[in-house]
Short mmCIF file of C-alpha atoms and ligand atoms in Angstrom, two decimals:
data_model
loop_
_atom_site.label_atom_id
_atom_site.label_comp_id
_atom_site.label_asym_id
_atom_site.label_seq_id
_atom_site.Cartn_x
_atom_site.Cartn_y
_atom_site.Cartn_z
CA MET A 1 92.28 78.42 71.00
CA SER A 2 92.28 79.55 74.64
CA ASP A 3 90.27 77.64 77.23
CA PHE A 4 88.85 80.79 78.85
CA THR A 5 86.95 83.86 77.73
CA VAL A 6 87.27 87.49 78.76
CA ARG A 7 84.31 89.86 78.76
CA PRO A 8 82.49 92.57 80.74
CA ILE A 9 80.74 91.08 83.77
CA THR A 10 77.06 90.98 84.77
CA ASP A 11 75.58 92.11 88.08
CA ALA A 12 75.19 88.50 89.23
CA GLU A 13 78.89 87.83 88.63
CA ARG A 14 80.11 90.68 90.87
CA ARG A 15 80.23 88.81 94.17
CA PRO A 16 81.92 85.59 92.98
CA LEU A 17 84.52 87.70 91.18
CA TYR A 18 84.98 89.95 94.21
CA ASP A 19 85.79 86.79 96.14
CA VAL A 20 88.33 85.76 93.47
CA LEU A 21 89.99 89.10 94.23
CA GLN A 22 89.75 88.66 98.00
CA ARG A 23 91.29 85.17 97.79
CA ALA A 24 94.10 86.29 95.49
CA LEU A 25 94.97 89.04 97.99
CA HIS A 26 94.86 86.47 100.82
CA ARG A 27 91.77 87.99 102.39
CA SER A 28 88.69 86.08 103.55
CA PRO A 29 85.71 85.93 101.21
CA VAL A 30 83.37 88.86 101.80
CA THR A 31 80.75 88.32 104.54
CA ASP A 32 77.04 88.84 103.87
CA GLN A 33 77.09 91.87 106.16
CA ARG A 34 80.05 93.46 104.39
CA TRP A 35 78.55 92.67 100.97
CA ALA A 36 75.32 94.39 101.98
CA ARG A 37 77.38 97.48 102.84
CA ILE A 38 79.42 97.64 99.62
CA THR A 39 77.21 96.00 97.03
CA GLY A 40 75.95 99.31 95.67
CA SER A 41 79.53 100.45 95.06
CA VAL A 42 80.90 97.25 93.53
CA ARG A 43 79.54 97.97 90.08
CA ALA A 44 79.65 95.65 87.10
CA ASP A 45 80.49 98.67 84.98
CA GLY A 46 84.26 98.96 84.50
CA LYS A 47 84.92 95.32 85.36
CA ILE A 48 86.35 92.76 82.96
CA GLY A 49 86.02 89.13 84.00
CA ALA A 50 87.70 85.95 82.85
CA PHE A 51 85.68 82.74 82.78
CA ALA A 52 86.52 79.09 82.17
CA GLU A 53 83.11 77.96 80.89
CA ASP A 54 80.97 79.26 83.80
CA LEU A 55 83.74 79.36 86.40
CA PRO A 56 84.88 82.90 87.29
CA ILE A 57 88.70 82.84 87.26
CA GLY A 58 89.89 86.43 86.84
CA LEU A 59 88.96 90.06 87.38
CA ALA A 60 90.33 93.41 86.23
CA SER A 61 88.45 96.40 87.67
CA SER A 62 88.70 100.11 87.18
CA LEU A 63 87.04 103.25 88.50
CA PRO A 64 86.60 106.49 86.59
CA THR A 65 88.57 109.38 88.03
CA ALA A 66 90.76 112.31 86.99
CA MET A 67 94.39 113.20 87.62
CA THR A 68 96.16 116.53 87.94
CA VAL A 69 99.03 116.88 85.46
CA PRO A 70 101.91 119.39 85.38
CA GLY A 71 100.48 122.85 84.82
CA GLY A 72 97.31 122.14 86.81
CA ALA A 73 94.95 120.64 84.21
CA SER A 74 93.20 117.39 85.05
CA VAL A 75 92.76 114.52 82.62
CA PRO A 76 90.27 111.61 82.60
CA MET A 77 91.87 108.61 84.25
CA ALA A 78 90.93 104.97 84.80
CA ALA A 79 92.03 103.88 88.27
CA VAL A 80 92.79 100.17 87.88
CA ASN A 81 92.06 98.80 91.32
CA GLY A 82 91.24 95.13 91.52
CA VAL A 83 93.26 92.69 89.44
CA ALA A 84 93.36 89.01 90.25
CA VAL A 85 93.52 85.56 88.72
CA ARG A 86 92.62 82.38 90.62
CA ALA A 87 95.78 80.63 91.81
CA ASP A 88 94.93 77.51 89.79
CA TRP A 89 94.72 79.59 86.57
CA THR A 90 97.81 81.82 86.81
CA ARG A 91 100.58 82.04 84.17
CA ARG A 92 98.30 80.97 81.35
CA GLY A 93 97.73 84.41 79.86
CA VAL A 94 94.53 85.32 81.73
CA LEU A 95 95.85 88.68 82.99
CA THR A 96 97.31 89.45 79.56
CA ALA A 97 93.90 88.90 77.92
CA MET A 98 92.16 91.06 80.56
CA MET A 99 94.71 93.89 80.23
CA ASP A 100 94.29 93.84 76.47
CA ALA A 101 90.48 94.06 76.75
CA GLN A 102 90.74 96.73 79.44
CA LEU A 103 93.04 98.98 77.41
CA ARG A 104 90.71 98.76 74.43
CA GLU A 105 87.80 99.68 76.71
CA PHE A 106 89.77 102.64 78.13
CA THR A 107 90.35 103.92 74.60
CA GLU A 108 86.66 103.60 73.74
CA ARG A 109 85.68 105.44 76.93
CA GLY A 110 88.02 108.34 76.18
CA TYR A 111 90.41 107.99 79.12
CA THR A 112 93.65 109.90 78.66
CA VAL A 113 95.57 107.86 81.23
CA ALA A 114 95.22 104.80 83.43
CA GLY A 115 96.97 104.24 86.73
CA LEU A 116 97.51 101.48 89.22
CA ASP A 117 99.33 100.52 92.38
CA ALA A 118 101.25 97.35 91.47
CA SER A 119 101.41 94.39 93.84
CA GLU A 120 104.65 93.34 92.14
CA THR A 121 106.97 95.32 89.91
CA ALA A 122 107.50 92.67 87.23
CA ILE A 123 103.92 92.61 85.99
CA TYR A 124 102.75 95.86 84.39
CA GLY A 125 105.61 97.27 82.29
CA ARG A 126 104.74 94.87 79.48
CA PHE A 127 101.28 96.48 79.27
CA GLY A 128 102.76 99.98 78.88
CA TYR A 129 102.60 101.09 82.52
CA GLY A 130 105.66 102.90 83.92
CA VAL A 131 106.58 104.08 87.42
CA ALA A 132 105.44 107.70 87.29
CA ILE A 133 105.45 108.46 91.02
CA ARG A 134 107.56 107.18 93.88
CA ALA A 135 106.68 107.63 97.53
CA ALA A 136 108.47 107.38 100.85
CA THR A 137 107.97 105.38 104.02
CA ILE A 138 108.78 107.41 107.12
CA ASP A 139 109.40 105.96 110.59
CA VAL A 140 109.66 108.20 113.62
CA LYS A 141 110.99 106.56 116.78
CA HIS A 142 110.10 107.85 120.20
CA PRO A 143 111.10 109.83 122.14
CA ALA A 144 110.38 112.37 119.41
CA GLN A 145 108.61 115.69 119.51
CA VAL A 146 107.98 118.65 117.27
CA GLY A 147 110.20 121.63 118.19
CA GLU A 148 108.64 124.48 120.16
CA GLY A 149 109.27 127.05 117.44
CA ALA A 150 107.48 125.06 114.72
CA ARG A 151 104.62 127.00 113.12
CA VAL A 152 101.85 124.57 113.97
CA SER A 153 98.44 125.61 115.18
CA GLY A 154 94.81 124.54 115.13
CA THR A 155 93.08 121.66 116.89
CA VAL A 156 92.68 117.94 116.24
CA ARG A 157 89.65 115.74 116.98
CA ILE A 158 89.30 111.98 116.51
CA LEU A 159 86.40 110.43 114.61
CA ASP A 160 85.35 106.81 114.12
CA GLY A 161 83.03 104.87 111.83
CA ASP A 162 80.84 106.67 109.35
CA ASP A 163 81.66 110.05 110.92
CA ALA A 164 85.28 109.46 109.96
CA LEU A 165 84.32 108.47 106.43
CA VAL A 166 82.12 111.52 105.91
CA ALA A 167 84.68 113.93 107.36
CA ALA A 168 87.55 112.58 105.24
CA ARG A 169 85.47 112.84 102.06
CA THR A 170 84.35 116.35 102.90
CA VAL A 171 87.87 117.59 103.61
CA TYR A 172 89.36 115.87 100.54
CA ASP A 173 86.71 117.39 98.28
CA ARG A 174 87.30 120.78 99.87
CA ILE A 175 91.08 120.67 99.45
CA GLY A 176 90.93 119.20 95.95
CA TYR A 177 93.52 117.20 94.06
CA ARG A 178 95.86 120.10 93.47
CA ARG A 179 99.29 118.57 93.41
CA THR A 180 100.59 116.92 90.22
CA GLY A 181 99.70 113.24 90.39
CA MET A 182 96.80 113.58 92.83
CA ILE A 183 93.46 112.18 91.74
CA ALA A 184 89.77 112.80 92.37
CA ARG A 185 88.71 110.10 94.81
CA PRO A 186 85.76 108.19 93.32
CA ASP A 187 82.62 107.73 95.47
CA ASP A 188 82.90 103.96 95.10
CA TRP A 189 86.49 104.04 96.32
CA TRP A 190 85.42 105.79 99.53
CA GLU A 191 82.62 103.28 100.04
CA ILE A 192 84.74 100.18 99.41
CA SER A 193 88.38 100.90 100.27
CA TYR A 194 88.09 103.61 102.88
CA SER A 195 85.19 101.95 104.65
CA ARG A 196 87.22 98.70 104.76
CA SER A 197 90.10 100.53 106.47
CA ILE A 198 87.71 101.96 109.05
CA GLU A 199 85.24 99.09 109.54
CA VAL A 200 87.44 96.05 108.99
CA ASP A 201 91.01 97.19 109.69
CA GLY A 202 90.28 99.45 112.68
CA TYR A 203 91.58 102.83 111.43
CA ARG A 204 90.38 106.13 112.96
CA LEU A 205 90.50 109.64 111.63
CA ALA A 206 92.29 112.61 113.21
CA VAL A 207 90.77 115.74 111.69
CA HIS A 208 92.64 119.04 111.88
CA THR A 209 90.72 122.30 112.17
CA GLY A 210 92.41 125.57 111.23
CA PRO A 211 91.17 129.17 110.99
CA ASP A 212 88.94 128.34 107.99
CA GLY A 213 87.52 125.06 109.31
CA ASP A 214 88.58 121.44 108.73
CA ASP A 215 91.66 121.48 106.52
CA GLY A 216 93.40 118.12 106.89
CA PHE A 217 93.19 114.61 108.30
CA ALA A 218 95.23 111.54 109.12
CA LEU A 219 93.79 108.03 108.98
CA TYR A 220 95.68 105.95 111.54
CA ARG A 221 95.48 102.98 113.86
CA THR A 222 97.49 101.81 116.83
CA VAL A 223 98.89 98.28 116.98
CA PRO A 224 100.17 96.91 120.33
CA GLN A 225 103.79 95.72 120.20
CA ARG A 226 104.18 94.41 123.76
CA THR A 227 105.60 90.92 124.19
CA HIS A 228 106.63 88.86 127.19
CA ALA A 229 110.23 89.75 126.39
CA GLU A 230 109.41 93.46 126.02
CA PRO A 231 106.40 94.15 128.26
CA PHE A 232 106.87 97.94 128.18
CA LEU A 233 107.30 98.37 124.43
CA GLY A 234 104.96 101.08 123.15
CA ALA A 235 102.42 100.60 120.37
CA LEU A 236 102.99 101.20 116.67
CA VAL A 237 101.00 104.01 115.07
CA GLU A 238 100.30 103.15 111.43
CA VAL A 239 99.34 106.08 109.23
CA GLU A 240 97.47 105.05 106.10
CA ASP A 241 96.38 108.40 104.71
CA LEU A 242 97.43 111.95 105.50
CA ILE A 243 95.98 114.81 103.49
CA ALA A 244 96.27 118.50 104.27
CA ASN A 245 95.78 121.81 102.53
CA ASP A 246 99.30 123.08 103.29
CA ALA A 247 102.65 122.19 104.87
CA ALA A 248 101.71 123.73 108.26
CA THR A 249 98.67 121.42 108.50
CA VAL A 250 100.82 118.42 107.57
CA ALA A 251 103.15 119.44 110.42
CA ALA A 252 100.24 119.85 112.85
CA LEU A 253 98.99 116.35 112.02
CA TRP A 254 102.47 114.89 112.55
CA GLN A 255 102.59 116.73 115.88
CA PHE A 256 99.32 115.07 116.87
CA LEU A 257 100.49 111.59 115.78
CA LEU A 258 103.69 112.04 117.79
CA SER A 259 101.74 113.15 120.86
CA ILE A 260 99.84 109.86 121.32
CA ASP A 261 100.95 108.24 124.57
CA LEU A 262 102.41 104.76 125.03
CA VAL A 263 103.78 104.62 121.48
CA SER A 264 107.21 103.49 120.31
CA THR A 265 107.06 104.29 116.58
CA VAL A 266 104.94 106.25 114.13
CA HIS A 267 105.03 104.61 110.70
CA ALA A 268 103.68 106.32 107.58
CA SER A 269 103.92 104.88 104.08
CA GLY A 270 103.07 106.44 100.73
CA ARG A 271 104.31 109.87 101.78
CA PRO A 272 105.68 112.48 99.35
CA VAL A 273 109.43 112.04 98.95
CA ASP A 274 109.90 115.70 99.89
CA GLU A 275 107.99 115.43 103.19
CA GLU A 276 110.79 116.30 105.63
CA VAL A 277 109.48 115.28 109.03
CA GLY A 278 112.91 115.28 110.70
CA VAL A 279 113.41 119.01 110.36
CA LEU A 280 110.31 119.61 112.52
CA LEU A 281 111.70 117.59 115.41
CA THR A 282 113.92 118.61 118.30
CA ASP A 283 116.04 115.60 117.32
CA PRO A 284 115.91 115.24 113.50
CA ARG A 285 117.52 111.80 113.64
CA ARG A 286 114.38 110.32 115.25
CA ALA A 287 112.74 110.43 111.78
CA ARG A 288 114.04 108.17 109.04
CA THR A 289 112.96 107.56 105.49
CA THR A 290 113.08 103.78 105.55
CA ASP A 291 111.93 103.15 101.98
CA VAL A 292 111.29 104.91 98.68
CA LYS A 293 109.33 102.87 96.17
CA ASP A 294 106.92 102.98 93.27
CA GLN A 295 103.55 104.45 94.20
CA LEU A 296 101.74 105.04 90.91
CA TRP A 297 102.20 103.12 87.67
CA LEU A 298 100.87 105.25 84.86
CA ARG A 299 99.70 104.21 81.38
CA LEU A 300 99.29 106.90 78.73
CA VAL A 301 96.19 105.59 76.95
CA ASP A 302 95.88 108.54 74.58
CA VAL A 303 99.42 109.83 74.04
CA PRO A 304 98.52 112.90 71.92
CA ALA A 305 95.92 114.03 74.49
CA ALA A 306 98.24 113.37 77.44
CA LEU A 307 101.16 115.25 75.91
CA ALA A 308 98.89 118.17 75.00
CA ALA A 309 97.33 118.35 78.49
CA ARG A 310 100.47 119.21 80.46
CA THR A 311 102.65 122.30 80.28
CA TYR A 312 106.38 122.40 79.53
CA SER A 313 109.14 124.68 80.80
CA ASP A 314 111.12 126.95 78.55
CA ALA A 315 113.50 125.15 76.15
CA ASP A 316 113.69 124.38 72.43
CA PRO A 317 111.18 121.65 71.49
CA VAL A 318 112.21 118.02 71.12
CA VAL A 319 110.73 115.48 68.71
CA ILE A 320 109.88 112.32 70.63
CA GLU A 321 109.24 109.04 68.82
CA VAL A 322 106.86 106.86 70.84
CA HIS A 323 106.49 103.09 70.47
CA ASP A 324 103.34 101.44 71.80
CA ARG A 325 102.94 97.72 71.13
CA MET A 326 99.44 97.37 72.61
CA LEU A 327 97.82 100.61 71.41
CA PRO A 328 99.42 101.27 68.00
CA ALA A 329 97.37 104.47 67.46
CA ASN A 330 99.87 106.08 69.85
CA ASN A 331 102.87 105.22 67.66
CA GLY A 332 104.46 108.25 66.05
CA ARG A 333 106.57 111.35 66.54
CA TYR A 334 105.51 114.29 68.69
CA ARG A 335 107.06 117.75 68.66
CA THR A 336 106.96 118.75 72.33
CA GLY A 337 107.82 122.21 73.63
CA PRO A 338 106.63 125.25 75.58
CA GLY A 339 103.93 125.81 72.94
CA GLY A 340 102.44 122.33 73.50
CA ALA A 341 102.75 118.95 71.79
CA GLU A 342 101.59 117.80 68.39
CA ARG A 343 102.25 115.06 65.87
CA THR A 344 105.01 115.74 63.37
CA GLY A 345 106.76 114.12 60.44
CA ALA A 346 110.11 115.58 61.52
CA THR A 347 113.11 113.43 62.42
CA ALA A 348 113.08 112.16 66.00
CA ASP A 349 115.48 113.60 68.61
CA LEU A 350 114.88 110.66 70.91
CA GLU A 351 112.93 107.39 71.01
CA LEU A 352 111.19 105.61 73.84
CA ASP A 353 108.47 103.08 74.66
CA VAL A 354 105.18 104.29 76.06
CA ASP A 355 105.98 103.03 79.60
CA THR A 356 109.11 105.21 79.65
CA LEU A 357 107.09 108.19 78.45
CA ALA A 358 104.85 107.63 81.50
CA MET A 359 107.97 107.76 83.70
CA LEU A 360 108.85 111.15 82.19
CA TYR A 361 105.35 112.53 82.04
CA LEU A 362 104.79 113.77 85.60
CA GLY A 363 108.41 114.84 86.10
CA GLU A 364 109.49 111.98 88.37
CA TRP A 365 112.58 110.80 86.47
CA ARG A 366 115.49 112.60 84.82
CA PRO A 367 115.81 111.79 81.09
CA ALA A 368 119.59 111.26 81.44
CA LEU A 369 118.91 108.50 83.96
CA LEU A 370 116.35 106.88 81.67
CA ALA A 371 118.90 107.01 78.82
CA LEU A 372 121.51 105.45 81.10
CA ALA A 373 119.05 102.64 81.78
CA GLY A 374 118.62 102.14 78.01
CA ARG A 375 115.01 103.34 78.12
CA ILE A 376 115.62 106.44 75.99
CA THR A 377 117.64 105.97 72.82
CA GLY A 378 119.01 108.17 70.05
CA ALA A 379 119.52 111.29 72.18
CA ASP A 380 122.79 113.11 72.80
CA GLU A 381 123.54 114.89 76.09
CA LYS A 382 122.23 118.24 74.87
CA THR A 383 118.91 116.73 73.81
CA LEU A 384 118.59 114.97 77.16
CA ALA A 385 119.27 118.25 78.99
CA ARG A 386 116.66 120.01 76.85
CA THR A 387 114.15 117.24 77.53
CA GLU A 388 114.85 117.54 81.24
CA THR A 389 114.16 121.28 81.18
CA LEU A 390 110.94 120.79 79.26
CA PHE A 391 109.51 118.05 81.50
CA ARG A 392 110.88 119.32 84.84
CA THR A 393 108.29 120.16 87.51
CA GLU A 394 108.73 122.40 90.55
CA GLN A 395 107.52 119.79 93.00
CA ASN A 396 107.76 116.00 92.92
CA PRO A 397 104.53 114.39 91.78
CA TRP A 398 102.55 112.60 94.47
CA CYS A 399 99.35 110.59 94.24
CA GLY A 400 98.47 109.89 97.88
CA THR A 401 95.46 107.70 97.12
CA ASP A 402 95.91 103.98 97.57
CA PHE A 403 93.29 102.63 95.18
C1 LIG B 1 96.52 96.83 90.19
C2 LIG B 1 96.37 95.67 91.10
O1 LIG B 1 95.28 95.33 91.45
S1 LIG B 1 97.78 94.93 91.63
C3 LIG B 1 97.21 93.36 92.25
C4 LIG B 1 97.52 92.28 91.28
N1 LIG B 1 97.00 91.03 91.84
C5 LIG B 1 97.75 90.20 92.58
O2 LIG B 1 98.94 90.40 92.79
C6 LIG B 1 96.99 89.02 93.15
C7 LIG B 1 97.79 87.72 93.05
N2 LIG B 1 98.27 87.43 91.69
C8 LIG B 1 97.42 87.20 90.66
O3 LIG B 1 96.20 87.24 90.79
C9 LIG B 1 98.03 86.84 89.31
O4 LIG B 1 99.23 86.13 89.53
C10 LIG B 1 98.36 88.09 88.44
C11 LIG B 1 97.07 88.86 88.19
C12 LIG B 1 99.37 88.99 89.10
C13 LIG B 1 98.94 87.60 87.11
O5 LIG B 1 97.96 86.87 86.38
P1 LIG B 1 98.38 85.77 85.30
O6 LIG B 1 97.14 85.35 84.60
O7 LIG B 1 99.21 84.74 85.92
O8 LIG B 1 99.30 86.62 84.29
P2 LIG B 1 99.70 86.15 82.82
O9 LIG B 1 99.66 84.66 82.71
O10 LIG B 1 98.87 86.90 81.81
O11 LIG B 1 101.18 86.65 82.77
C14 LIG B 1 101.67 87.62 81.89
C15 LIG B 1 103.15 87.73 82.05
O12 LIG B 1 103.44 88.36 83.30
C16 LIG B 1 104.27 87.52 84.08
N3 LIG B 1 103.81 87.63 85.46
C17 LIG B 1 102.54 87.58 85.88
N4 LIG B 1 102.48 87.69 87.21
C18 LIG B 1 103.75 87.84 87.62
C19 LIG B 1 104.33 88.00 88.88
N5 LIG B 1 103.58 88.02 89.99
N6 LIG B 1 105.67 88.12 88.93
C20 LIG B 1 106.41 88.09 87.82
N7 LIG B 1 105.91 87.93 86.59
C21 LIG B 1 104.59 87.80 86.49
C22 LIG B 1 104.06 86.13 83.53
O13 LIG B 1 105.18 85.31 83.78
C23 LIG B 1 103.89 86.39 82.06
O14 LIG B 1 105.14 86.61 81.46
P3 LIG B 1 105.49 86.01 80.01
O15 LIG B 1 104.45 86.58 79.08
O16 LIG B 1 106.88 86.51 79.74
O17 LIG B 1 105.37 84.56 80.16
#
């Protein structure tokens, strides 16, 4: 018998469990002032707690949202956003018990998928999450400037505090989550995460205005780099969020970020892997992609619904056999082709675990590579090529929301 219990939390348990999360992420416990600001958005609903008798020892939170899938439909998604176990209770199965309870809750609530941003890569595969989106870190070193011929226009203004929060929400809602992998940003996420970036971490918002009004923004802060040894070293510009309605607005926001004086480097993480900043510059080598890593770990909670929600390119269907240890209702074979996806009794063309299906689902990974890694079995080269055609997407998926 385990010496802890896992269950939905009450209102009174929110703050102590929020502090379990803060501590696990090496942040200070929340202040009374900050709690007063966010308390309405830190809801008990969607939170699973772990308790040793009355002691709160673990938390797994989620927010309801929706994600755009290939073809443009959006599916109900649980954004898993606050997972922590007290340091004196780790490696005793607390997270495993919370993940199990959470997945059962997601099924009951009718979520098609769940997603998370993993603190470490070794944790979530065992629960059926796979890396469905990768993102790039881009560093631009000064002197760097956007070339004169670049098609950038419009104006940029800087906002702070609540004005920044309101403007970012308004522009995001206006642009929408159009690209595959983007999500609707939940109200509570704006109130907790975005307000922390602005109020606690000192970020400001550069809002771009084009011919039809505000159409993009960059959330950024400047961090001094000067030392006694290097008294003239310029500041670092850290870009946390950059959203725009089209590529020209993305370019205009980069132009603004590169125009800030007394800066040595502009650093942006979580960018789309196809965001080519270098080509905009007079010297392309000033921009470097310094990292490409997992951005979104996706869990297909309802495999039949997920497979049916996206579109497929033109190729003969494949029969995919899916294995799901934690949600056995997903086990089975699915005929997947341009006409859609449905359960079948036919012989499988390929087999995979549900985390690998998540890696395929948004078009991030080539099936041949997944077969090479031993993640797809039973498929010959022709089947893998067919699967690639079916699942291929025109543009790389990108989430862009750090939840
Ligand atoms: C979506 C997000 O919020 S990401 C943020 C996640 N939170 C953090 O990183 C905060 C700091 N860390 C923690 O709070 C905890 O260590 C957690 C939540 C990561 C893990 O909680 P635990 O209760 O220790 O996990 P649990 O005991 O259920 O471990 C399950 C398995 O995962 C493995 N595991 C858990 N954490 C890690 C890790 N950080 N690295 C490698 N393996 C891990 C365990 O070894 C175990 O494997 P086993 O079944 O083969 O023995």
